[in-house]
Amino acid sequence: MKKIVARNLLLLSLIFLFFFSAPAQRRERLIDIWNPAHYDVSLTFNDSLSELTSVTTEINVSVREYDVSVIDFDFGAMPVKSVTVDGRTAKFNQHDDKLDVYLDPPTQGKRLTRIVSVTYSGKPKDGLILTNDKDGLPSAVGDNWPDRVHHWIPCFDHPSAKATVRFRITAPARNEAVANGILESKKDNPDGTRTWVYFEPKRISPYNMVVAVGQFATAELKAGSSIPISYYVTHSDRQFAEQGFSPAGPSVNLFSKMVARYPYGKLALIVGATRFGGMENADTIVFAPNLFQDFATKKQRGVRFNIPSGVEGVVAHEIAHQWFGDSVTEATWADLWLSEGFATYFAGLFLQKYEGEAAFRAYMKDNAAEYFAYEKIARTPIHDTETEDLFALLNKNNYEKGSWVLHELRGMLGDKVFFAALKNYYNQHKGSTATSEDLRAAFEKASGKNLREFFDRWIYQSGHPVYKIFWTQVDAKTIELTLEQKQPDAAFLLPVTVEIITARGKRRVQITPTGKTSSLKLRSAKPVGITIDPDAFILKEVISN
């Protein structure tokens, strides 16, 4: 009896410790019972673009389990008028940003497709922004990241729930309208409205589904590209659009060579309502209304395109997302760096190609400084499974540190292996989702190296190395280099290149740490200088002697 009581008390203690001291895991809604295969969204706007007078969204739903009686869509507060399932009126319950649609009879087989049609109207609380543009004219622009599309489209609002989409947009004919995909048709209606139909045949995430309607100035860019690139801007911005978007064609061409063919059929560049500097909706990017505000100033400009450096960077960044984030999408929010870290680094690669090595190094140095400042406030891993506020994931870990992790892999493995790995990773997961472990597998296959420790330390743990190096004389011809790591947490075992400067010239050696202190003996004249990581491939701080 006493042993049993003691054992039960121990068990209760362990349970208490687990629930009250273990870090809380973020709950994500992942695909299990059902998933959307296709959306058909018909939107009709009123004359002032201030309201949706009628919306019908038809969703092809693939049901994965036996005996499913309800499809629980994410949906906002716009009043639902009616719901049908396979053409028959269905019961539904709208509550707490959910729309429960009841199936009668319940599904009786695996992978059974049901067609759910929802009719509603009103003004979305979020996601589709109905407001005046910077010229004071009415506009409607989708702005959905991370999970705000459900305010205007009933959906499975998670990036892994990718589907094809067709938009039918009816609005006053004085407007222009654009959406994901290729324009299938454009028709003038007797009541002075016009209907545009766009179809995106590639599966995209809900937050990538977008429409934009307004009195845009629009044209196709003259710069050569493998796909048609057009812009939609306010009339006051028209004078800047051709030059401002001039990096777009070269970005598409460069990234197509580096990774793979551009994944979509067109690229539309919009200046409109978004809370971000740019939002990478698949083939239909929205940039902030102030994108061109510095064109009249003397702010630093790139040499190649003669536009403000910030504009050049954000255009390349959002276009890089078309491959990484849009085509290959993060499987969970913890894998967000596979989107943002990639786009940040590829914007740097664009600068390296068109603005030169010095501009690239300065860009990466700025990224490092941004991350170091952030780490003093929040010491968390890139692969963050705990942060509940998804907007808080738009941080220096997922952007700047993520870009440096890629740069370190490039430095460690060399350009040939690095880009081969990225191509394999992309081709294996294009049109789908990927995890950090999928990326590790691609790099291991391309390099033949075991990168588990690298990913564990850089992705799943926090921090960065803080190096200190010194040398001692062993004998007349031999010195010993000692590399110490001064950061408070575990050692980083990434190989470190050291450049030794002597009266006879420069020499490079490599130290592969096995712990926080590592030494290397070598024949050398007396050093007059030592540089850690001379090619700047490691995200690090260095303490001088």
PDB file of N, CA and C in Angstrom, residues 8-85:
ATOM      1  N   ASN A   8       1.915   6.860  -6.660  1.00  0.00           N
ATOM      2  CA  ASN A   8       0.870   7.760  -7.151  1.00  0.00           C
ATOM      3  C   ASN A   8       1.220   9.218  -6.889  1.00  0.00           C
ATOM      4  N   LEU A   9       1.810   9.477  -5.699  1.00  0.00           N
ATOM      5  CA  LEU A   9       2.223  10.845  -5.399  1.00  0.00           C
ATOM      6  C   LEU A   9       3.304  11.314  -6.368  1.00  0.00           C
ATOM      7  N   LEU A  10       4.238  10.429  -6.704  1.00  0.00           N
ATOM      8  CA  LEU A  10       5.293  10.771  -7.658  1.00  0.00           C
ATOM      9  C   LEU A  10       4.699  11.071  -9.022  1.00  0.00           C
ATOM     10  N   LEU A  11       3.726  10.246  -9.436  1.00  0.00           N
ATOM     11  CA  LEU A  11       3.085  10.445 -10.732  1.00  0.00           C
ATOM     12  C   LEU A  11       2.361  11.786 -10.781  1.00  0.00           C
ATOM     13  N   LEU A  12       1.626  12.110  -9.695  1.00  0.00           N
ATOM     14  CA  LEU A  12       0.922  13.383  -9.639  1.00  0.00           C
ATOM     15  C   LEU A  12       1.897  14.553  -9.681  1.00  0.00           C
ATOM     16  N   SER A  13       3.039  14.401  -9.022  1.00  0.00           N
ATOM     17  CA  SER A  13       4.060  15.456  -9.030  1.00  0.00           C
ATOM     18  C   SER A  13       4.607  15.683 -10.427  1.00  0.00           C
ATOM     19  N   LEU A  14       4.870  14.572 -11.148  1.00  0.00           N
ATOM     20  CA  LEU A  14       5.386  14.689 -12.514  1.00  0.00           C
ATOM     21  C   LEU A  14       4.370  15.345 -13.439  1.00  0.00           C
ATOM     22  N   ILE A  15       3.087  14.965 -13.268  1.00  0.00           N
ATOM     23  CA  ILE A  15       2.034  15.564 -14.091  1.00  0.00           C
ATOM     24  C   ILE A  15       1.954  17.067 -13.814  1.00  0.00           C
ATOM     25  N   PHE A  16       2.026  17.443 -12.527  1.00  0.00           N
ATOM     26  CA  PHE A  16       1.980  18.861 -12.153  1.00  0.00           C
ATOM     27  C   PHE A  16       3.132  19.625 -12.788  1.00  0.00           C
ATOM     28  N   LEU A  17       4.337  19.048 -12.704  1.00  0.00           N
ATOM     29  CA  LEU A  17       5.507  19.717 -13.278  1.00  0.00           C
ATOM     30  C   LEU A  17       5.378  19.873 -14.776  1.00  0.00           C
ATOM     31  N   PHE A  18       4.814  18.853 -15.447  1.00  0.00           N
ATOM     32  CA  PHE A  18       4.674  18.911 -16.911  1.00  0.00           C
ATOM     33  C   PHE A  18       3.735  20.032 -17.322  1.00  0.00           C
ATOM     34  N   PHE A  19       2.575  20.099 -16.650  1.00  0.00           N
ATOM     35  CA  PHE A  19       1.568  21.061 -17.082  1.00  0.00           C
ATOM     36  C   PHE A  19       1.875  22.493 -16.651  1.00  0.00           C
ATOM     37  N   PHE A  20       2.595  22.651 -15.559  1.00  0.00           N
ATOM     38  CA  PHE A  20       2.805  23.997 -15.038  1.00  0.00           C
ATOM     39  C   PHE A  20       4.203  24.554 -15.286  1.00  0.00           C
ATOM     40  N   SER A  21       5.108  23.712 -15.767  1.00  0.00           N
ATOM     41  CA  SER A  21       6.439  24.244 -16.042  1.00  0.00           C
ATOM     42  C   SER A  21       6.883  24.013 -17.480  1.00  0.00           C
ATOM     43  N   ALA A  22       6.230  23.094 -18.201  1.00  0.00           N
ATOM     44  CA  ALA A  22       6.595  22.870 -19.597  1.00  0.00           C
ATOM     45  C   ALA A  22       6.123  24.053 -20.450  1.00  0.00           C
ATOM     46  N   PRO A  23       6.920  24.484 -21.440  1.00  0.00           N
ATOM     47  CA  PRO A  23       6.498  25.592 -22.303  1.00  0.00           C
ATOM     48  C   PRO A  23       5.211  25.241 -23.036  1.00  0.00           C
ATOM     49  N   ALA A  24       4.343  26.234 -23.204  1.00  0.00           N
ATOM     50  CA  ALA A  24       3.069  26.004 -23.887  1.00  0.00           C
ATOM     51  C   ALA A  24       3.298  25.896 -25.383  1.00  0.00           C
ATOM     52  N   GLN A  25       2.744  24.879 -26.007  1.00  0.00           N
ATOM     53  CA  GLN A  25       2.827  24.708 -27.449  1.00  0.00           C
ATOM     54  C   GLN A  25       1.712  25.500 -28.121  1.00  0.00           C
ATOM     55  N   ARG A  26       2.045  26.203 -29.186  1.00  0.00           N
ATOM     56  CA  ARG A  26       1.027  26.912 -29.948  1.00  0.00           C
ATOM     57  C   ARG A  26       0.119  25.892 -30.624  1.00  0.00           C
ATOM     58  N   ARG A  27      -1.144  26.128 -30.571  1.00  0.00           N
ATOM     59  CA  ARG A  27      -2.092  25.222 -31.230  1.00  0.00           C
ATOM     60  C   ARG A  27      -2.315  25.698 -32.658  1.00  0.00           C
ATOM     61  N   GLU A  28      -2.061  24.828 -33.609  1.00  0.00           N
ATOM     62  CA  GLU A  28      -2.288  25.140 -35.016  1.00  0.00           C
ATOM     63  C   GLU A  28      -3.358  24.217 -35.572  1.00  0.00           C
ATOM     64  N   ARG A  29      -4.167  24.790 -36.427  1.00  0.00           N
ATOM     65  CA  ARG A  29      -5.190  23.978 -37.062  1.00  0.00           C
ATOM     66  C   ARG A  29      -4.600  23.330 -38.305  1.00  0.00           C
ATOM     67  N   LEU A  30      -4.290  22.045 -38.217  1.00  0.00           N
ATOM     68  CA  LEU A  30      -3.697  21.329 -39.335  1.00  0.00           C
ATOM     69  C   LEU A  30      -4.736  20.420 -39.993  1.00  0.00           C
ATOM     70  N   ILE A  31      -4.514  20.099 -41.244  1.00  0.00           N
ATOM     71  CA  ILE A  31      -5.480  19.305 -42.005  1.00  0.00           C
ATOM     72  C   ILE A  31      -5.573  17.902 -41.428  1.00  0.00           C
ATOM     73  N   ASP A  32      -6.770  17.501 -41.061  1.00  0.00           N
ATOM     74  CA  ASP A  32      -6.970  16.127 -40.582  1.00  0.00           C
ATOM     75  C   ASP A  32      -8.226  15.505 -41.185  1.00  0.00           C
ATOM     76  N   ILE A  33      -9.385  16.111 -40.936  1.00  0.00           N
ATOM     77  CA  ILE A  33     -10.642  15.498 -41.376  1.00  0.00           C
ATOM     78  C   ILE A  33     -11.013  15.912 -42.799  1.00  0.00           C
ATOM     79  N   TRP A  34     -10.831  17.185 -43.124  1.00  0.00           N
ATOM     80  CA  TRP A  34     -11.218  17.666 -44.455  1.00  0.00           C
ATOM     81  C   TRP A  34     -10.233  18.722 -44.920  1.00  0.00           C
ATOM     82  N   ASN A  35     -10.204  18.914 -46.222  1.00  0.00           N
ATOM     83  CA  ASN A  35      -9.392  19.989 -46.778  1.00  0.00           C
ATOM     84  C   ASN A  35     -10.039  20.522 -48.050  1.00  0.00           C
ATOM     85  N   PRO A  36      -9.872  21.815 -48.334  1.00  0.00           N
ATOM     86  CA  PRO A  36     -10.428  22.397 -49.557  1.00  0.00           C
ATOM     87  C   PRO A  36      -9.576  22.011 -50.760  1.00  0.00           C
ATOM     88  N   ALA A  37     -10.218  21.770 -51.871  1.00  0.00           N
ATOM     89  CA  ALA A  37      -9.499  21.471 -53.113  1.00  0.00           C
ATOM     90  C   ALA A  37      -9.571  22.637 -54.098  1.00  0.00           C
ATOM     91  N   HIS A  38     -10.706  23.360 -54.088  1.00  0.00           N
ATOM     92  CA  HIS A  38     -10.889  24.470 -55.028  1.00  0.00           C
ATOM     93  C   HIS A  38     -11.912  25.443 -54.464  1.00  0.00           C
ATOM     94  N   TYR A  39     -11.662  26.743 -54.698  1.00  0.00           N
ATOM     95  CA  TYR A  39     -12.612  27.798 -54.341  1.00  0.00           C
ATOM     96  C   TYR A  39     -13.088  28.482 -55.616  1.00  0.00           C
ATOM     97  N   ASP A  40     -14.377  28.750 -55.691  1.00  0.00           N
ATOM     98  CA  ASP A  40     -14.960  29.566 -56.753  1.00  0.00           C
ATOM     99  C   ASP A  40     -15.655  30.728 -56.061  1.00  0.00           C
ATOM    100  N   VAL A  41     -15.074  31.920 -56.146  1.00  0.00           N
ATOM    101  CA  VAL A  41     -15.541  33.070 -55.364  1.00  0.00           C
ATOM    102  C   VAL A  41     -16.104  34.123 -56.310  1.00  0.00           C
ATOM    103  N   SER A  42     -17.417  34.406 -56.182  1.00  0.00           N
ATOM    104  CA  SER A  42     -18.086  35.421 -57.011  1.00  0.00           C
ATOM    105  C   SER A  42     -18.415  36.617 -56.126  1.00  0.00           C
ATOM    106  N   LEU A  43     -17.760  37.756 -56.410  1.00  0.00           N
ATOM    107  CA  LEU A  43     -17.902  38.953 -55.590  1.00  0.00           C
ATOM    108  C   LEU A  43     -18.553  40.070 -56.399  1.00  0.00           C
ATOM    109  N   THR A  44     -19.577  40.701 -55.837  1.00  0.00           N
ATOM    110  CA  THR A  44     -20.189  41.870 -56.454  1.00  0.00           C
ATOM    111  C   THR A  44     -20.070  43.046 -55.498  1.00  0.00           C
ATOM    112  N   PHE A  45     -19.441  44.132 -55.968  1.00  0.00           N
ATOM    113  CA  PHE A  45     -19.233  45.318 -55.150  1.00  0.00           C
ATOM    114  C   PHE A  45     -20.319  46.354 -55.440  1.00  0.00           C
ATOM    115  N   ASN A  46     -20.612  47.205 -54.446  1.00  0.00           N
ATOM    116  CA  ASN A  46     -21.509  48.325 -54.688  1.00  0.00           C
ATOM    117  C   ASN A  46     -20.767  49.422 -55.431  1.00  0.00           C
ATOM    118  N   ASP A  47     -21.451  50.512 -55.745  1.00  0.00           N
ATOM    119  CA  ASP A  47     -20.888  51.541 -56.620  1.00  0.00           C
ATOM    120  C   ASP A  47     -19.654  52.206 -56.009  1.00  0.00           C
ATOM    121  N   SER A  48     -19.624  52.353 -54.689  1.00  0.00           N
ATOM    122  CA  SER A  48     -18.517  53.047 -54.021  1.00  0.00           C
ATOM    123  C   SER A  48     -17.455  52.090 -53.493  1.00  0.00           C
ATOM    124  N   LEU A  49     -17.544  50.825 -53.820  1.00  0.00           N
ATOM    125  CA  LEU A  49     -16.614  49.798 -53.342  1.00  0.00           C
ATOM    126  C   LEU A  49     -16.521  49.774 -51.815  1.00  0.00           C
ATOM    127  N   SER A  50     -17.593  50.147 -51.145  1.00  0.00           N
ATOM    128  CA  SER A  50     -17.602  50.185 -49.685  1.00  0.00           C
ATOM    129  C   SER A  50     -18.281  48.967 -49.069  1.00  0.00           C
ATOM    130  N   GLU A  51     -18.817  48.098 -49.929  1.00  0.00           N
ATOM    131  CA  GLU A  51     -19.548  46.943 -49.424  1.00  0.00           C
ATOM    132  C   GLU A  51     -19.643  45.884 -50.510  1.00  0.00           C
ATOM    133  N   LEU A  52     -19.745  44.645 -50.084  1.00  0.00           N
ATOM    134  CA  LEU A  52     -20.021  43.541 -51.005  1.00  0.00           C
ATOM    135  C   LEU A  52     -21.522  43.310 -50.997  1.00  0.00           C
ATOM    136  N   THR A  53     -22.173  43.634 -52.103  1.00  0.00           N
ATOM    137  CA  THR A  53     -23.627  43.482 -52.147  1.00  0.00           C
ATOM    138  C   THR A  53     -24.043  42.026 -52.245  1.00  0.00           C
ATOM    139  N   SER A  54     -23.142  41.202 -52.789  1.00  0.00           N
ATOM    140  CA  SER A  54     -23.443  39.770 -52.878  1.00  0.00           C
ATOM    141  C   SER A  54     -22.145  38.994 -53.082  1.00  0.00           C
ATOM    142  N   VAL A  55     -21.998  37.913 -52.346  1.00  0.00           N
ATOM    143  CA  VAL A  55     -20.872  37.004 -52.528  1.00  0.00           C
ATOM    144  C   VAL A  55     -21.388  35.572 -52.473  1.00  0.00           C
ATOM    145  N   THR A  56     -20.954  34.778 -53.422  1.00  0.00           N
ATOM    146  CA  THR A  56     -21.188  33.339 -53.348  1.00  0.00           C
ATOM    147  C   THR A  56     -19.846  32.638 -53.497  1.00  0.00           C
ATOM    148  N   THR A  57     -19.494  31.875 -52.484  1.00  0.00           N
ATOM    149  CA  THR A  57     -18.257  31.102 -52.519  1.00  0.00           C
ATOM    150  C   THR A  57     -18.596  29.627 -52.547  1.00  0.00           C
ATOM    151  N   GLU A  58     -18.113  28.961 -53.586  1.00  0.00           N
ATOM    152  CA  GLU A  58     -18.322  27.521 -53.728  1.00  0.00           C
ATOM    153  C   GLU A  58     -16.999  26.824 -53.453  1.00  0.00           C
ATOM    154  N   ILE A  59     -17.005  25.881 -52.520  1.00  0.00           N
ATOM    155  CA  ILE A  59     -15.783  25.196 -52.115  1.00  0.00           C
ATOM    156  C   ILE A  59     -15.910  23.704 -52.393  1.00  0.00           C
ATOM    157  N   ASN A  60     -14.970  23.181 -53.172  1.00  0.00           N
ATOM    158  CA  ASN A  60     -14.876  21.734 -53.341  1.00  0.00           C
ATOM    159  C   ASN A  60     -14.090  21.189 -52.156  1.00  0.00           C
ATOM    160  N   VAL A  61     -14.759  20.390 -51.331  1.00  0.00           N
ATOM    161  CA  VAL A  61     -14.178  19.897 -50.088  1.00  0.00           C
ATOM    162  C   VAL A  61     -13.881  18.416 -50.220  1.00  0.00           C
ATOM    163  N   SER A  62     -12.642  18.041 -49.934  1.00  0.00           N
ATOM    164  CA  SER A  62     -12.265  16.635 -49.908  1.00  0.00           C
ATOM    165  C   SER A  62     -12.300  16.158 -48.461  1.00  0.00           C
ATOM    166  N   VAL A  63     -13.179  15.200 -48.185  1.00  0.00           N
ATOM    167  CA  VAL A  63     -13.353  14.688 -46.824  1.00  0.00           C
ATOM    168  C   VAL A  63     -12.515  13.428 -46.662  1.00  0.00           C
ATOM    169  N   ARG A  64     -11.688  13.398 -45.605  1.00  0.00           N
ATOM    170  CA  ARG A  64     -10.685  12.348 -45.463  1.00  0.00           C
ATOM    171  C   ARG A  64     -11.141  11.178 -44.595  1.00  0.00           C
ATOM    172  N   GLU A  65     -12.212  11.358 -43.830  1.00  0.00           N
ATOM    173  CA  GLU A  65     -12.585  10.343 -42.844  1.00  0.00           C
ATOM    174  C   GLU A  65     -13.992   9.806 -43.113  1.00  0.00           C
ATOM    175  N   TYR A  66     -14.297   8.640 -42.519  1.00  0.00           N
ATOM    176  CA  TYR A  66     -15.641   8.084 -42.549  1.00  0.00           C
ATOM    177  C   TYR A  66     -16.558   8.864 -41.612  1.00  0.00           C
ATOM    178  N   ASP A  67     -17.816   8.900 -41.911  1.00  0.00           N
ATOM    179  CA  ASP A  67     -18.853   9.366 -40.997  1.00  0.00           C
ATOM    180  C   ASP A  67     -18.598  10.791 -40.500  1.00  0.00           C
ATOM    181  N   VAL A  68     -18.304  11.701 -41.431  1.00  0.00           N
ATOM    182  CA  VAL A  68     -18.152  13.106 -41.077  1.00  0.00           C
ATOM    183  C   VAL A  68     -19.496  13.803 -41.276  1.00  0.00           C
ATOM    184  N   SER A  69     -19.955  14.509 -40.237  1.00  0.00           N
ATOM    185  CA  SER A  69     -21.280  15.126 -40.310  1.00  0.00           C
ATOM    186  C   SER A  69     -21.227  16.645 -40.374  1.00  0.00           C
ATOM    187  N   VAL A  70     -20.045  17.252 -40.161  1.00  0.00           N
ATOM    188  CA  VAL A  70     -19.963  18.709 -40.172  1.00  0.00           C
ATOM    189  C   VAL A  70     -18.624  19.158 -40.760  1.00  0.00           C
ATOM    190  N   ILE A  71     -18.667  20.202 -41.587  1.00  0.00           N
ATOM    191  CA  ILE A  71     -17.470  20.869 -42.094  1.00  0.00           C
ATOM    192  C   ILE A  71     -17.371  22.199 -41.360  1.00  0.00           C
ATOM    193  N   ASP A  72     -16.295  22.379 -40.614  1.00  0.00           N
ATOM    194  CA  ASP A  72     -16.152  23.582 -39.784  1.00  0.00           C
ATOM    195  C   ASP A  72     -15.231  24.590 -40.462  1.00  0.00           C
ATOM    196  N   PHE A  73     -15.831  25.443 -41.283  1.00  0.00           N
ATOM    197  CA  PHE A  73     -15.066  26.483 -41.977  1.00  0.00           C
ATOM    198  C   PHE A  73     -14.659  27.580 -41.009  1.00  0.00           C
ATOM    199  N   ASP A  74     -13.521  28.190 -41.287  1.00  0.00           N
ATOM    200  CA  ASP A  74     -13.202  29.476 -40.668  1.00  0.00           C
ATOM    201  C   ASP A  74     -13.960  30.543 -41.453  1.00  0.00           C
ATOM    202  N   PHE A  75     -14.694  31.393 -40.741  1.00  0.00           N
ATOM    203  CA  PHE A  75     -15.437  32.462 -41.423  1.00  0.00           C
ATOM    204  C   PHE A  75     -15.764  33.562 -40.434  1.00  0.00           C
ATOM    205  N   GLY A  76     -15.765  34.801 -40.951  1.00  0.00           N
ATOM    206  CA  GLY A  76     -15.967  35.973 -40.113  1.00  0.00           C
ATOM    207  C   GLY A  76     -17.417  36.283 -39.837  1.00  0.00           C
ATOM    208  N   ALA A  77     -17.727  37.589 -39.727  1.00  0.00           N
ATOM    209  CA  ALA A  77     -19.023  38.008 -39.212  1.00  0.00           C
ATOM    210  C   ALA A  77     -20.011  38.457 -40.282  1.00  0.00           C
ATOM    211  N   MET A  78     -19.645  38.433 -41.573  1.00  0.00           N
ATOM    212  CA  MET A  78     -20.617  38.822 -42.588  1.00  0.00           C
ATOM    213  C   MET A  78     -21.796  37.855 -42.558  1.00  0.00           C
ATOM    214  N   PRO A  79     -23.021  38.369 -42.543  1.00  0.00           N
ATOM    215  CA  PRO A  79     -24.186  37.495 -42.400  1.00  0.00           C
ATOM    216  C   PRO A  79     -24.334  36.523 -43.575  1.00  0.00           C
ATOM    217  N   VAL A  80     -24.518  35.257 -43.243  1.00  0.00           N
ATOM    218  CA  VAL A  80     -24.719  34.219 -44.255  1.00  0.00           C
ATOM    219  C   VAL A  80     -26.205  34.119 -44.575  1.00  0.00           C
ATOM    220  N   LYS A  81     -26.500  34.181 -45.869  1.00  0.00           N
ATOM    221  CA  LYS A  81     -27.895  34.107 -46.314  1.00  0.00           C
ATOM    222  C   LYS A  81     -28.340  32.665 -46.504  1.00  0.00           C
ATOM    223  N   SER A  82     -27.483  31.860 -47.135  1.00  0.00           N
ATOM    224  CA  SER A  82     -27.870  30.471 -47.410  1.00  0.00           C
ATOM    225  C   SER A  82     -26.635  29.611 -47.621  1.00  0.00           C
ATOM    226  N   VAL A  83     -26.799  28.295 -47.430  1.00  0.00           N
ATOM    227  CA  VAL A  83     -25.742  27.316 -47.659  1.00  0.00           C
ATOM    228  C   VAL A  83     -26.353  26.114 -48.349  1.00  0.00           C
ATOM    229  N   THR A  84     -25.661  25.619 -49.366  1.00  0.00           N
ATOM    230  CA  THR A  84     -26.071  24.362 -49.979  1.00  0.00           C
ATOM    231  C   THR A  84     -24.894  23.399 -49.971  1.00  0.00           C
ATOM    232  N   VAL A  85     -25.200  22.112 -49.954  1.00  0.00           N
ATOM    233  CA  VAL A  85     -24.208  21.056 -50.089  1.00  0.00           C
ATOM    234  C   VAL A  85     -24.649  20.167 -51.238  1.00  0.00           C
TER     235      VAL A  85
END
